[in-house]
Amino acid sequence: MSLMGFGYAKTILFGEHFVVYGVPAIAAAVDRKTAVWAETNKGRGLEIVADEKKHNVDTLKIVTKALAEKMGVEADVKLFVATEIPIGSGMGSSAAFCVATARALADCFRKKVVDEEVSRMAYGGEKLLHGNPSGIDNTVSTFGGLIWFKRNLQGGSNTTERLKLKKPAEIVIGNSGKQGNTKEMVAAVRARKEKELEKYEGIFKEAEKLVLAARKNLMDYKLEEVGRLMNENFVLLQEIGVSTKELDKMCKAAVEAGAFGAKLTGAGGGGCMIALCKEGESGQVAKAIEKLGFTTLQTRIGV
Ligand code: PMV
């Protein structure tokens, strides 16, 4: 029996890194997915066939075994992994793998697993990969849509709310082509925060103000203001040292080409940026980024 599960890619509009410490964040699913097919492989153990050479199959095996254990099944399965999400790009490829695999295993072993449980299991997988994830990636990857997320630092349930936009908004995602390492980036921010506590507390307070204002302006569909807040959020991310010269260049080009605002998205240190665009103008923004030699994805959030 071969059954399929999928998980969405995501982009963080506001609050990456700060979200790890309990600051709310806003993220959206992007119409790119990872699909996993699982078929029983009795007596032959776990095999994974991945379409993307950049996948580390040994790591995927560790995660799959943990997911199977959580589900109470033997990891005697053969998985086929196909992804449309660039790996290590800040678009949540690892969470999408965890979500897709949890769903595929559940189907394969005829277990009824509701989405909340899929997300929780994927969080367990993310922990193995990233150490101290906030939980935002697995949440968006499971449920899709536009999400307001606040981590519960006491370990209880996180706050997640579906945000509804008046109409979808155009975005461009630009990929620096360099892989970022989420675990290392999160650890580096922690180390710097410990050294310069006062400065970082100020930055975190500012990040909280920005995300609250962003929520209100998104709900009022004041995209120009949302873009301005994204630019401010980007400055904070530069201050905590997670941007790169490629991400800086792409964001500058996007704003010069008319985007309402732009910032890196995800853990940084490589990976992607996001630009919020006026309706009908994402093409010219994408072109400006591509002119610098980077690849882009034009899509919409809040669909
Ligand atoms: O793994 P990425 O690059 O999609 O981004 C993760 C977002 C962080 O806030 C940096 C970490 C987290 O767990 O929330």
Coordinates of N, CA and C in Angstrom, one line a residue, residues 10-247:
K10 N 6.6 27.6 3.9 CA 6.0 28.8 4.5 C 7.0 30.0 4.4
T11 N 6.4 31.2 4.6 CA 7.3 32.4 4.7 C 6.9 33.2 5.9
I12 N 7.9 33.7 6.6 CA 7.6 34.5 7.8 C 7.5 35.9 7.4
L13 N 6.4 36.6 7.7 CA 6.3 38.0 7.3 C 6.8 38.9 8.5
F14 N 6.6 38.5 9.7 CA 7.1 39.2 10.8 C 7.5 38.3 11.9
G15 N 8.6 38.5 12.6 CA 8.9 37.9 13.9 C 9.9 36.7 13.9
E16 N 10.5 36.3 12.8 CA 11.4 35.2 12.9 C 12.5 35.5 14.0
H17 N 13.0 34.6 14.6 CA 14.0 34.7 15.7 C 13.4 35.2 17.0
F18 N 12.7 36.3 16.9 CA 12.0 36.9 18.1 C 11.0 35.9 18.6
V19 N 10.4 35.2 17.7 CA 9.3 34.2 18.0 C 9.8 33.1 19.0
V20 N 11.1 32.8 18.9 CA 11.7 31.7 19.7 C 11.5 32.1 21.2
Y21 N 11.5 33.4 21.4 CA 11.5 34.0 22.8 C 10.1 34.4 23.2
G22 N 9.1 34.0 22.5 CA 7.7 34.4 22.9 C 7.1 35.6 22.3
V23 N 7.8 36.3 21.4 CA 7.3 37.4 20.7 C 6.3 36.8 19.6
P24 N 5.1 37.4 19.4 CA 4.3 36.8 18.3 C 4.9 37.0 16.9
A25 N 4.5 36.2 16.0 CA 5.0 36.2 14.6 C 3.8 36.0 13.7
I26 N 4.0 36.5 12.4 CA 3.0 36.2 11.4 C 3.7 35.5 10.2
A27 N 3.1 34.4 9.9 CA 3.6 33.6 8.8 C 2.6 33.1 7.8
A28 N 2.9 32.8 6.6 CA 2.0 32.3 5.6 C 2.5 31.1 4.9
A29 N 1.5 30.2 4.6 CA 1.9 29.1 3.7 C 2.1 29.6 2.3
V30 N 2.9 29.0 1.6 CA 3.2 29.3 0.2 C 2.9 28.1 -0.6
D31 N 2.4 28.4 -1.9 CA 1.9 27.2 -2.7 C 3.1 26.4 -3.3
R32 N 3.9 25.9 -2.4 CA 5.0 24.9 -2.7 C 4.9 23.9 -1.7
K33 N 5.0 22.6 -2.1 CA 4.8 21.5 -1.1 C 5.9 20.5 -1.1
T34 N 6.0 19.8 0.0 CA 6.8 18.5 0.0 C 5.8 17.4 0.0
A35 N 5.9 16.4 -0.8 CA 5.0 15.2 -0.8 C 5.9 14.0 -0.4
V36 N 5.3 13.1 0.5 CA 5.9 11.9 0.8 C 5.0 10.7 0.6
W37 N 5.4 9.7 -0.1 CA 4.7 8.5 -0.2 C 5.3 7.5 0.7
A38 N 4.5 6.7 1.4 CA 5.0 5.7 2.3 C 4.4 4.3 1.8
E39 N 5.3 3.3 1.7 CA 4.7 2.0 1.5 C 5.4 1.0 2.4
T40 N 4.6 0.0 2.8 CA 5.1 -0.9 3.8 C 6.3 -1.7 3.3
N41 N 7.3 -1.9 4.1 CA 8.6 -2.5 3.7 C 9.0 -3.6 4.7
K42 N 8.0 -4.4 5.0 CA 8.1 -5.4 6.1 C 9.4 -6.2 6.0
G43 N 10.1 -6.2 7.1 CA 11.4 -7.1 7.2 C 12.6 -6.4 6.5
R44 N 12.4 -5.3 5.8 CA 13.5 -4.7 5.1 C 13.9 -3.3 5.7
G45 N 13.2 -3.0 6.8 CA 13.6 -1.8 7.6 C 13.2 -0.5 6.8
L46 N 13.9 0.6 7.1 CA 13.5 1.9 6.6 C 14.4 2.3 5.4
E47 N 13.7 2.6 4.3 CA 14.4 3.1 3.1 C 13.8 4.4 2.7
I48 N 14.7 5.3 2.3 CA 14.2 6.6 1.8 C 14.8 6.9 0.4
V49 N 13.9 7.2 -0.5 CA 14.3 7.6 -1.8 C 13.9 9.1 -2.0
A50 N 14.9 10.0 -2.1 CA 14.6 11.4 -2.2 C 14.9 11.9 -3.6
D51 N 14.1 12.9 -4.1 CA 14.3 13.4 -5.4 C 15.4 14.5 -5.5
E52 N 15.7 15.0 -4.3 CA 16.6 16.2 -4.2 C 17.9 15.7 -3.6
K53 N 19.0 15.9 -4.3 CA 20.3 15.5 -3.8 C 20.7 16.2 -2.5
K54 N 20.1 17.4 -2.4 CA 20.5 18.2 -1.2 C 19.9 17.6 0.1
H55 N 18.9 16.7 0.0 CA 18.4 16.1 1.2 C 19.5 15.3 1.9
N56 N 19.5 15.3 3.2 CA 20.4 14.5 3.9 C 19.6 13.2 4.3
V57 N 19.7 12.1 3.6 CA 18.9 11.0 3.8 C 19.1 10.4 5.2
D58 N 20.3 10.4 5.7 CA 20.5 9.9 7.1 C 19.7 10.7 8.1
T59 N 19.7 12.0 7.9 CA 18.9 12.9 8.9 C 17.4 12.6 8.7
L60 N 17.0 12.4 7.5 CA 15.6 12.1 7.3 C 15.2 10.8 7.9
K61 N 16.1 9.9 7.9 CA 15.8 8.6 8.6 C 15.7 8.7 10.1
I62 N 16.5 9.5 10.7 CA 16.4 9.7 12.2 C 15.1 10.3 12.5
V63 N 14.7 11.3 11.7 CA 13.4 12.0 11.9 C 12.2 11.0 11.7
T64 N 12.3 10.2 10.6 CA 11.2 9.3 10.3 C 11.1 8.2 11.4
K65 N 12.2 7.8 12.0 CA 12.1 6.8 13.1 C 11.4 7.4 14.3
A66 N 11.8 8.6 14.6 CA 11.2 9.3 15.7 C 9.6 9.5 15.5
L67 N 9.3 9.8 14.3 CA 7.8 10.0 14.0 C 7.1 8.7 14.1
A68 N 7.7 7.6 13.6 CA 7.1 6.3 13.7 C 6.9 5.8 15.1
E69 N 8.0 6.1 15.9 CA 7.9 5.7 17.3 C 6.7 6.4 18.0
K70 N 6.6 7.7 17.8 CA 5.5 8.5 18.3 C 4.2 8.0 17.9
M71 N 4.1 7.5 16.7 CA 2.8 6.9 16.2 C 2.6 5.5 16.7
G72 N 3.6 4.9 17.3 CA 3.5 3.5 17.7 C 3.5 2.5 16.6
V73 N 4.3 2.8 15.6 CA 4.4 1.8 14.5 C 5.9 1.5 14.2
E74 N 6.2 0.4 13.6 CA 7.5 0.0 13.2 C 7.9 0.8 12.0
A75 N 9.2 1.4 12.0 CA 9.6 2.1 10.8 C 10.1 1.2 9.7
D76 N 9.3 0.2 9.4 CA 9.6 -0.7 8.3 C 8.9 -0.2 7.1
V77 N 9.4 0.9 6.6 CA 8.6 1.6 5.4 C 9.6 2.0 4.4
K78 N 9.1 2.2 3.2 CA 9.9 2.8 2.1 C 9.2 4.2 1.8
L79 N 10.0 5.2 1.9 CA 9.5 6.6 1.7 C 10.0 7.1 0.4
F80 N 9.1 7.7 -0.4 CA 9.5 8.4 -1.6 C 9.3 9.9 -1.3
V81 N 10.3 10.7 -1.4 CA 10.2 12.2 -1.1 C 10.3 13.0 -2.3
A82 N 9.3 13.9 -2.6 CA 9.4 14.8 -3.7 C 9.1 16.2 -3.1
T83 N 10.0 17.1 -3.4 CA 9.8 18.5 -2.9 C 9.9 19.6 -3.9
E84 N 9.0 20.6 -3.7 CA 9.1 21.8 -4.6 C 9.8 22.9 -3.8
I85 N 10.2 22.6 -2.5 CA 10.7 23.6 -1.6 C 12.2 23.6 -1.6
P86 N 12.9 24.7 -1.9 CA 14.3 24.7 -1.8 C 14.8 24.4 -0.4
I87 N 15.8 23.5 -0.3 CA 16.3 23.0 1.1 C 17.1 24.1 1.7
G88 N 16.9 24.3 3.0 CA 17.8 25.2 3.8 C 17.6 26.7 3.3
S89 N 16.4 27.0 2.9 CA 16.2 28.3 2.3 C 15.4 29.2 3.1
G90 N 15.0 28.8 4.3 CA 14.2 29.6 5.2 C 12.7 29.4 4.8
M91 N 12.4 28.5 4.0 CA 11.0 28.3 3.6 C 10.4 27.1 4.3
G92 N 11.1 26.5 5.3 CA 10.5 25.5 6.1 C 10.5 24.1 5.4
S93 N 11.5 23.8 4.7 CA 11.5 22.5 4.0 C 11.6 21.3 5.0
S94 N 12.2 21.5 6.1 CA 12.3 20.4 7.1 C 11.0 20.2 7.8
A95 N 10.3 21.3 8.1 CA 9.0 21.1 8.7 C 8.0 20.4 7.7
A96 N 8.1 20.8 6.5 CA 7.2 20.3 5.5 C 7.5 18.8 5.3
F97 N 8.8 18.4 5.4 CA 9.1 16.9 5.4 C 8.5 16.2 6.6
C98 N 8.6 16.8 7.8 CA 8.1 16.2 9.0 C 6.5 16.0 8.9
V99 N 5.9 17.1 8.4 CA 4.4 17.1 8.3 C 4.0 16.0 7.3
A100 N 4.6 16.0 6.1 CA 4.3 15.1 5.0 C 4.5 13.7 5.5
T101 N 5.6 13.4 6.2 CA 5.9 12.1 6.6 C 5.0 11.6 7.7
A102 N 4.6 12.4 8.6 CA 3.7 12.1 9.7 C 2.4 11.6 9.0
R103 N 1.9 12.4 8.0 CA 0.6 12.1 7.3 C 0.7 10.8 6.5
A104 N 1.9 10.7 5.8 CA 2.0 9.4 5.0 C 2.1 8.2 5.9
L105 N 2.8 8.3 7.0 CA 2.9 7.1 7.9 C 1.5 6.8 8.5
A106 N 0.8 7.9 8.9 CA -0.6 7.6 9.5 C -1.4 6.9 8.4
D107 N -1.4 7.4 7.2 CA -2.2 6.7 6.2 C -1.8 5.3 5.9
C108 N -0.5 5.1 5.8 CA 0.1 3.8 5.5 C -0.3 2.8 6.6
F109 N -0.3 3.2 7.8 CA -0.6 2.3 8.9 C -2.0 2.4 9.4
R110 N -2.8 3.1 8.6 CA -4.2 3.3 8.9 C -4.5 3.8 10.3
K111 N -3.7 4.8 10.7 CA -3.9 5.5 12.0 C -4.7 6.8 11.7
K112 N -5.6 7.1 12.6 CA -6.3 8.3 12.4 C -5.6 9.4 13.2
V113 N -5.0 10.3 12.5 CA -4.2 11.3 13.2 C -4.7 12.7 12.8
V114 N -5.3 13.4 13.7 CA -5.8 14.7 13.3 C -4.7 15.8 13.1
D115 N -5.0 16.9 12.5 CA -4.0 17.9 12.1 C -3.2 18.4 13.3
E116 N -3.9 18.6 14.5 CA -3.2 19.1 15.7 C -2.1 18.1 16.0
E117 N -2.4 16.8 15.9 CA -1.4 15.8 16.3 C -0.3 15.7 15.3
V118 N -0.6 15.9 14.0 CA 0.4 15.9 12.9 C 1.4 17.0 13.2
S119 N 0.8 18.2 13.6 CA 1.7 19.4 13.9 C 2.6 19.1 15.1
R120 N 2.0 18.5 16.1 CA 2.8 18.2 17.3 C 3.9 17.2 17.0
M121 N 3.5 16.2 16.2 CA 4.6 15.2 15.9 C 5.7 15.8 15.0
A122 N 5.3 16.7 14.1 CA 6.3 17.4 13.3 C 7.1 18.3 14.1
Y123 N 6.6 18.8 15.2 CA 7.4 19.7 16.1 C 8.5 18.8 16.7
G124 N 8.1 17.6 17.1 CA 9.1 16.6 17.7 C 10.2 16.4 16.7
G125 N 9.9 16.2 15.4 CA 10.9 16.0 14.4 C 11.8 17.3 14.2
E126 N 11.1 18.4 14.2 CA 11.9 19.7 14.1 C 12.9 19.9 15.2
K127 N 12.4 19.4 16.4 CA 13.3 19.6 17.6 C 14.6 18.8 17.3
L128 N 14.5 17.6 16.7 CA 15.7 16.8 16.4 C 16.6 17.5 15.5
L129 N 16.0 18.3 14.5 CA 16.8 18.9 13.5 C 17.3 20.3 14.0
H130 N 16.5 21.0 14.7 CA 16.8 22.4 15.0 C 17.1 22.7 16.5
G131 N 16.9 21.8 17.3 CA 17.2 22.0 18.8 C 16.1 22.7 19.5
N132 N 15.9 24.0 19.2 CA 14.9 24.8 20.0 C 13.9 25.5 19.0
P133 N 13.2 24.8 18.2 CA 12.3 25.5 17.3 C 11.1 26.1 18.0
S134 N 10.6 27.2 17.5 CA 9.5 27.9 18.1 C 8.2 27.1 17.9
G135 N 8.1 26.4 16.8 CA 6.8 25.7 16.5 C 6.0 26.3 15.4
I136 N 6.5 27.5 14.9 CA 5.8 28.2 13.8 C 5.9 27.4 12.5
D137 N 7.0 26.8 12.2 CA 7.1 26.1 10.9 C 6.2 25.0 10.8
N138 N 6.1 24.1 11.8 CA 5.3 22.9 11.7 C 3.8 23.3 11.7
T139 N 3.5 24.4 12.4 CA 2.1 24.9 12.5 C 1.6 25.3 11.1
V140 N 2.4 26.2 10.4 CA 2.0 26.7 9.1 C 2.0 25.6 8.1
S141 N 3.1 24.7 8.2 CA 3.2 23.7 7.2 C 2.0 22.7 7.3
T142 N 1.4 22.5 8.5 CA 0.3 21.6 8.7 C -1.0 22.3 8.2
F143 N -1.3 23.5 8.7 CA -2.6 24.0 8.5 C -2.7 24.9 7.3
G144 N -1.6 25.5 6.8 CA -1.6 26.4 5.7 C -2.2 27.7 6.1
G145 N -2.5 28.6 5.1 CA -3.1 29.9 5.4 C -2.2 30.9 5.9
L146 N -2.8 32.0 6.5 CA -2.0 33.1 7.1 C -2.2 32.9 8.6
I147 N -1.1 32.9 9.3 CA -1.2 32.5 10.7 C -0.5 33.5 11.7
W148 N -1.2 33.8 12.7 CA -0.7 34.5 13.9 C -0.2 33.5 14.9
F149 N 1.0 33.6 15.3 CA 1.6 32.5 16.2 C 2.3 33.1 17.4
K150 N 2.0 32.5 18.5 CA 2.8 33.0 19.7 C 3.1 31.7 20.5
R151 N 4.4 31.6 20.7 CA 4.9 30.4 21.4 C 4.6 30.5 22.9
N152 N 4.2 29.4 23.5 CA 3.9 29.3 24.9 C 5.3 28.9 25.6
L153 N 5.9 29.8 26.3 CA 7.2 29.6 26.8 C 7.2 28.6 28.0
Q154 N 6.0 28.4 28.5 CA 5.8 27.5 29.7 C 5.7 26.0 29.2
G155 N 5.6 25.9 27.9 CA 5.5 24.5 27.3 C 4.1 24.0 27.0
G156 N 3.1 24.8 27.4 CA 1.7 24.4 27.0 C 1.4 24.7 25.6
S157 N 0.1 24.7 25.2 CA -0.2 24.9 23.8 C 0.2 26.3 23.4
N158 N 0.7 26.4 22.2 CA 1.0 27.7 21.6 C -0.3 28.4 21.1
T159 N -0.3 29.7 21.0 CA -1.5 30.4 20.4 C -1.3 30.5 18.9
T160 N -2.3 29.9 18.2 CA -2.3 30.1 16.7 C -3.7 30.6 16.3
E161 N -3.7 31.6 15.5 CA -5.0 32.1 15.0 C -4.8 32.2 13.5
R162 N -5.9 31.9 12.8 CA -5.9 32.0 11.3 C -6.3 33.5 11.0
L163 N -5.5 34.2 10.3 CA -5.9 35.6 9.9 C -6.5 35.6 8.5
K164 N -7.6 36.3 8.4 CA -8.2 36.4 7.0 C -8.0 37.7 6.4
L165 N -7.4 37.7 5.2 CA -7.2 39.0 4.5 C -8.4 39.3 3.6
K166 N -8.7 40.6 3.4 CA -9.8 41.0 2.5 C -9.6 40.3 1.2
K167 N -8.4 40.3 0.7 CA -8.1 39.6 -0.5 C -6.6 39.2 -0.5
P168 N -6.2 38.2 -1.3 CA -4.8 37.8 -1.2 C -3.8 39.0 -1.6
A169 N -2.6 38.9 -1.1 CA -1.6 39.9 -1.4 C -0.5 39.3 -2.1
E170 N 0.0 40.1 -3.1 CA 1.1 39.6 -3.9 C 2.5 39.7 -3.2
I171 N 3.2 38.6 -3.3 CA 4.6 38.6 -2.7 C 5.6 38.1 -3.8
V172 N 6.8 38.4 -3.6 CA 7.9 37.8 -4.3 C 8.9 37.2 -3.3
I173 N 9.3 36.0 -3.5 CA 10.4 35.4 -2.6 C 11.6 35.3 -3.5
G174 N 12.7 35.9 -3.0 CA 14.0 35.8 -3.7 C 14.9 34.9 -2.9
N175 N 15.6 34.0 -3.7 CA 16.4 33.0 -3.0 C 17.9 33.3 -3.3
S176 N 18.6 33.5 -2.2 CA 20.1 33.9 -2.3 C 20.9 32.7 -2.9
G177 N 20.3 31.5 -2.9 CA 21.0 30.4 -3.4 C 22.0 29.8 -2.4
K178 N 22.2 30.5 -1.3 CA 23.1 30.0 -0.2 C 22.2 29.3 0.9
Q179 N 22.7 28.1 1.3 CA 21.9 27.5 2.4 C 22.2 28.1 3.7
G180 N 21.1 28.3 4.5 CA 21.3 28.8 5.9 C 21.1 27.6 6.8
N181 N 21.7 27.7 8.0 CA 21.5 26.6 9.0 C 20.7 27.2 10.2
T182 N 19.4 26.8 10.3 CA 18.6 27.4 11.3 C 19.1 27.2 12.7
K183 N 19.6 25.9 13.0 CA 20.0 25.6 14.3 C 21.2 26.5 14.7
E184 N 22.1 26.7 13.8 CA 23.3 27.6 14.1 C 22.9 29.0 14.2
M185 N 22.0 29.5 13.4 CA 21.5 30.9 13.4 C 20.8 31.2 14.7
V186 N 20.0 30.3 15.2 CA 19.2 30.5 16.4 C 20.2 30.5 17.6
A187 N 21.2 29.6 17.6 CA 22.2 29.5 18.6 C 23.0 30.8 18.7
A188 N 23.4 31.3 17.5 CA 24.2 32.5 17.4 C 23.5 33.7 18.0
V189 N 22.2 33.8 17.7 CA 21.4 34.9 18.2 C 21.4 34.8 19.8
R190 N 21.2 33.6 20.3 CA 21.1 33.4 21.7 C 22.5 33.8 22.4
A191 N 23.6 33.4 21.8 CA 24.9 33.8 22.3 C 25.1 35.3 22.3
R192 N 24.7 35.9 21.2 CA 24.9 37.4 21.2 C 23.9 38.1 22.2
K193 N 22.7 37.5 22.3 CA 21.7 38.1 23.2 C 22.3 38.0 24.7
E194 N 22.9 36.9 25.0 CA 23.4 36.7 26.4 C 24.5 37.7 26.7
K195 N 25.3 38.1 25.6 CA 26.4 39.0 25.8 C 25.9 40.5 25.9
E196 N 24.9 40.8 25.2 CA 24.4 42.2 25.1 C 22.9 42.2 25.5
L197 N 22.6 41.8 26.7 CA 21.2 41.6 27.1 C 20.4 42.9 26.9
E198 N 21.0 44.0 27.4 CA 20.2 45.2 27.3 C 19.8 45.6 25.9
K199 N 20.8 45.6 25.1 CA 20.5 46.0 23.6 C 19.5 45.1 23.0
Y200 N 19.6 43.8 23.3 CA 18.7 42.8 22.7 C 17.3 42.9 23.3
E201 N 17.2 43.3 24.6 CA 15.8 43.5 25.1 C 15.1 44.6 24.4
G202 N 15.9 45.7 24.1 CA 15.3 46.8 23.4 C 14.8 46.3 22.0
I203 N 15.6 45.6 21.3 CA 15.3 45.1 20.0 C 14.1 44.2 20.0
F204 N 14.0 43.3 21.0 CA 12.9 42.4 21.1 C 11.6 43.2 21.4
K205 N 11.7 44.2 22.2 CA 10.5 45.1 22.5 C 10.0 45.7 21.2
E206 N 10.9 46.2 20.4 CA 10.6 46.9 19.2 C 10.0 45.9 18.2
A207 N 10.5 44.6 18.2 CA 9.9 43.6 17.3 C 8.5 43.3 17.7
E208 N 8.2 43.3 19.0 CA 6.8 43.0 19.4 C 5.9 44.1 19.0
K209 N 6.3 45.4 19.1 CA 5.5 46.5 18.6 C 5.2 46.4 17.1
L210 N 6.2 46.0 16.4 CA 6.1 45.9 14.9 C 5.0 44.9 14.5
V211 N 5.1 43.7 15.2 CA 4.2 42.6 14.8 C 2.8 42.9 15.2
L212 N 2.6 43.6 16.3 CA 1.2 44.0 16.7 C 0.6 45.0 15.7
A213 N 1.5 46.0 15.3 CA 1.0 47.0 14.3 C 0.8 46.3 13.0
A214 N 1.6 45.3 12.6 CA 1.5 44.6 11.3 C 0.1 43.9 11.3
R215 N -0.2 43.3 12.4 CA -1.5 42.5 12.4 C -2.7 43.4 12.1
K216 N -2.7 44.6 12.8 CA -3.8 45.5 12.6 C -3.8 46.0 11.1
N217 N -2.7 46.4 10.6 CA -2.6 46.9 9.2 C -3.0 45.8 8.2
L218 N -2.6 44.6 8.5 CA -3.0 43.5 7.5 C -4.5 43.4 7.5
M219 N -5.1 43.4 8.7 CA -6.5 43.2 8.8 C -7.3 44.4 8.1
D220 N -6.7 45.6 8.2 CA -7.3 46.7 7.5 C -6.9 46.8 6.0
Y221 N -6.1 45.9 5.6 CA -5.5 45.8 4.3 C -4.8 47.0 3.9
K222 N -4.0 47.6 4.8 CA -3.2 48.8 4.5 C -1.8 48.2 4.2
L223 N -1.6 47.7 3.0 CA -0.4 47.0 2.6 C 0.8 47.9 2.6
E224 N 0.6 49.2 2.2 CA 1.7 50.1 2.2 C 2.4 50.2 3.6
E225 N 1.5 50.3 4.6 CA 2.0 50.4 6.0 C 2.6 49.1 6.4
V226 N 2.0 48.0 6.0 CA 2.6 46.6 6.3 C 4.0 46.6 5.7
G227 N 4.2 47.0 4.5 CA 5.5 47.0 3.9 C 6.5 47.9 4.7
R228 N 6.1 49.0 5.1 CA 7.0 49.9 5.9 C 7.4 49.2 7.2
L229 N 6.4 48.5 7.8 CA 6.8 47.7 9.0 C 7.7 46.6 8.7
M230 N 7.6 46.0 7.5 CA 8.5 44.9 7.1 C 9.9 45.4 7.0
N231 N 10.0 46.6 6.4 CA 11.4 47.2 6.3 C 12.0 47.4 7.7
E232 N 11.2 47.9 8.6 CA 11.7 48.1 10.0 C 12.1 46.8 10.7
N233 N 11.2 45.7 10.4 CA 11.6 44.4 11.0 C 12.9 43.9 10.4
F234 N 13.1 44.3 9.1 CA 14.4 43.8 8.5 C 15.6 44.5 9.2
V235 N 15.4 45.8 9.5 CA 16.5 46.5 10.2 C 16.9 45.7 11.5
L236 N 15.8 45.3 12.2 CA 16.1 44.6 13.5 C 16.8 43.3 13.2
L237 N 16.4 42.6 12.2 CA 17.1 41.3 11.8 C 18.6 41.6 11.4
Q238 N 18.8 42.7 10.8 CA 20.2 43.1 10.5 C 21.0 43.3 11.8
E239 N 20.3 44.0 12.7 CA 20.9 44.3 14.0 C 21.3 43.1 14.8
I240 N 20.5 42.0 14.7 CA 20.8 40.8 15.4 C 21.8 39.9 14.6
G241 N 22.2 40.4 13.5 CA 23.3 39.7 12.7 C 22.9 38.5 11.9
V242 N 21.6 38.5 11.5 CA 21.3 37.3 10.7 C 21.1 37.5 9.2
S243 N 21.3 38.7 8.8 CA 21.2 39.0 7.3 C 22.6 38.7 6.6
T244 N 22.5 38.7 5.3 CA 23.8 38.5 4.5 C 23.8 39.6 3.5
K245 N 24.9 39.8 2.8 CA 25.0 40.8 1.8 C 24.1 40.5 0.6
E246 N 23.9 39.2 0.3 CA 23.0 38.9 -0.8 C 21.5 39.3 -0.4
L247 N 21.1 39.0 0.8 CA 19.8 39.3 1.3 C 19.6 40.8 1.3

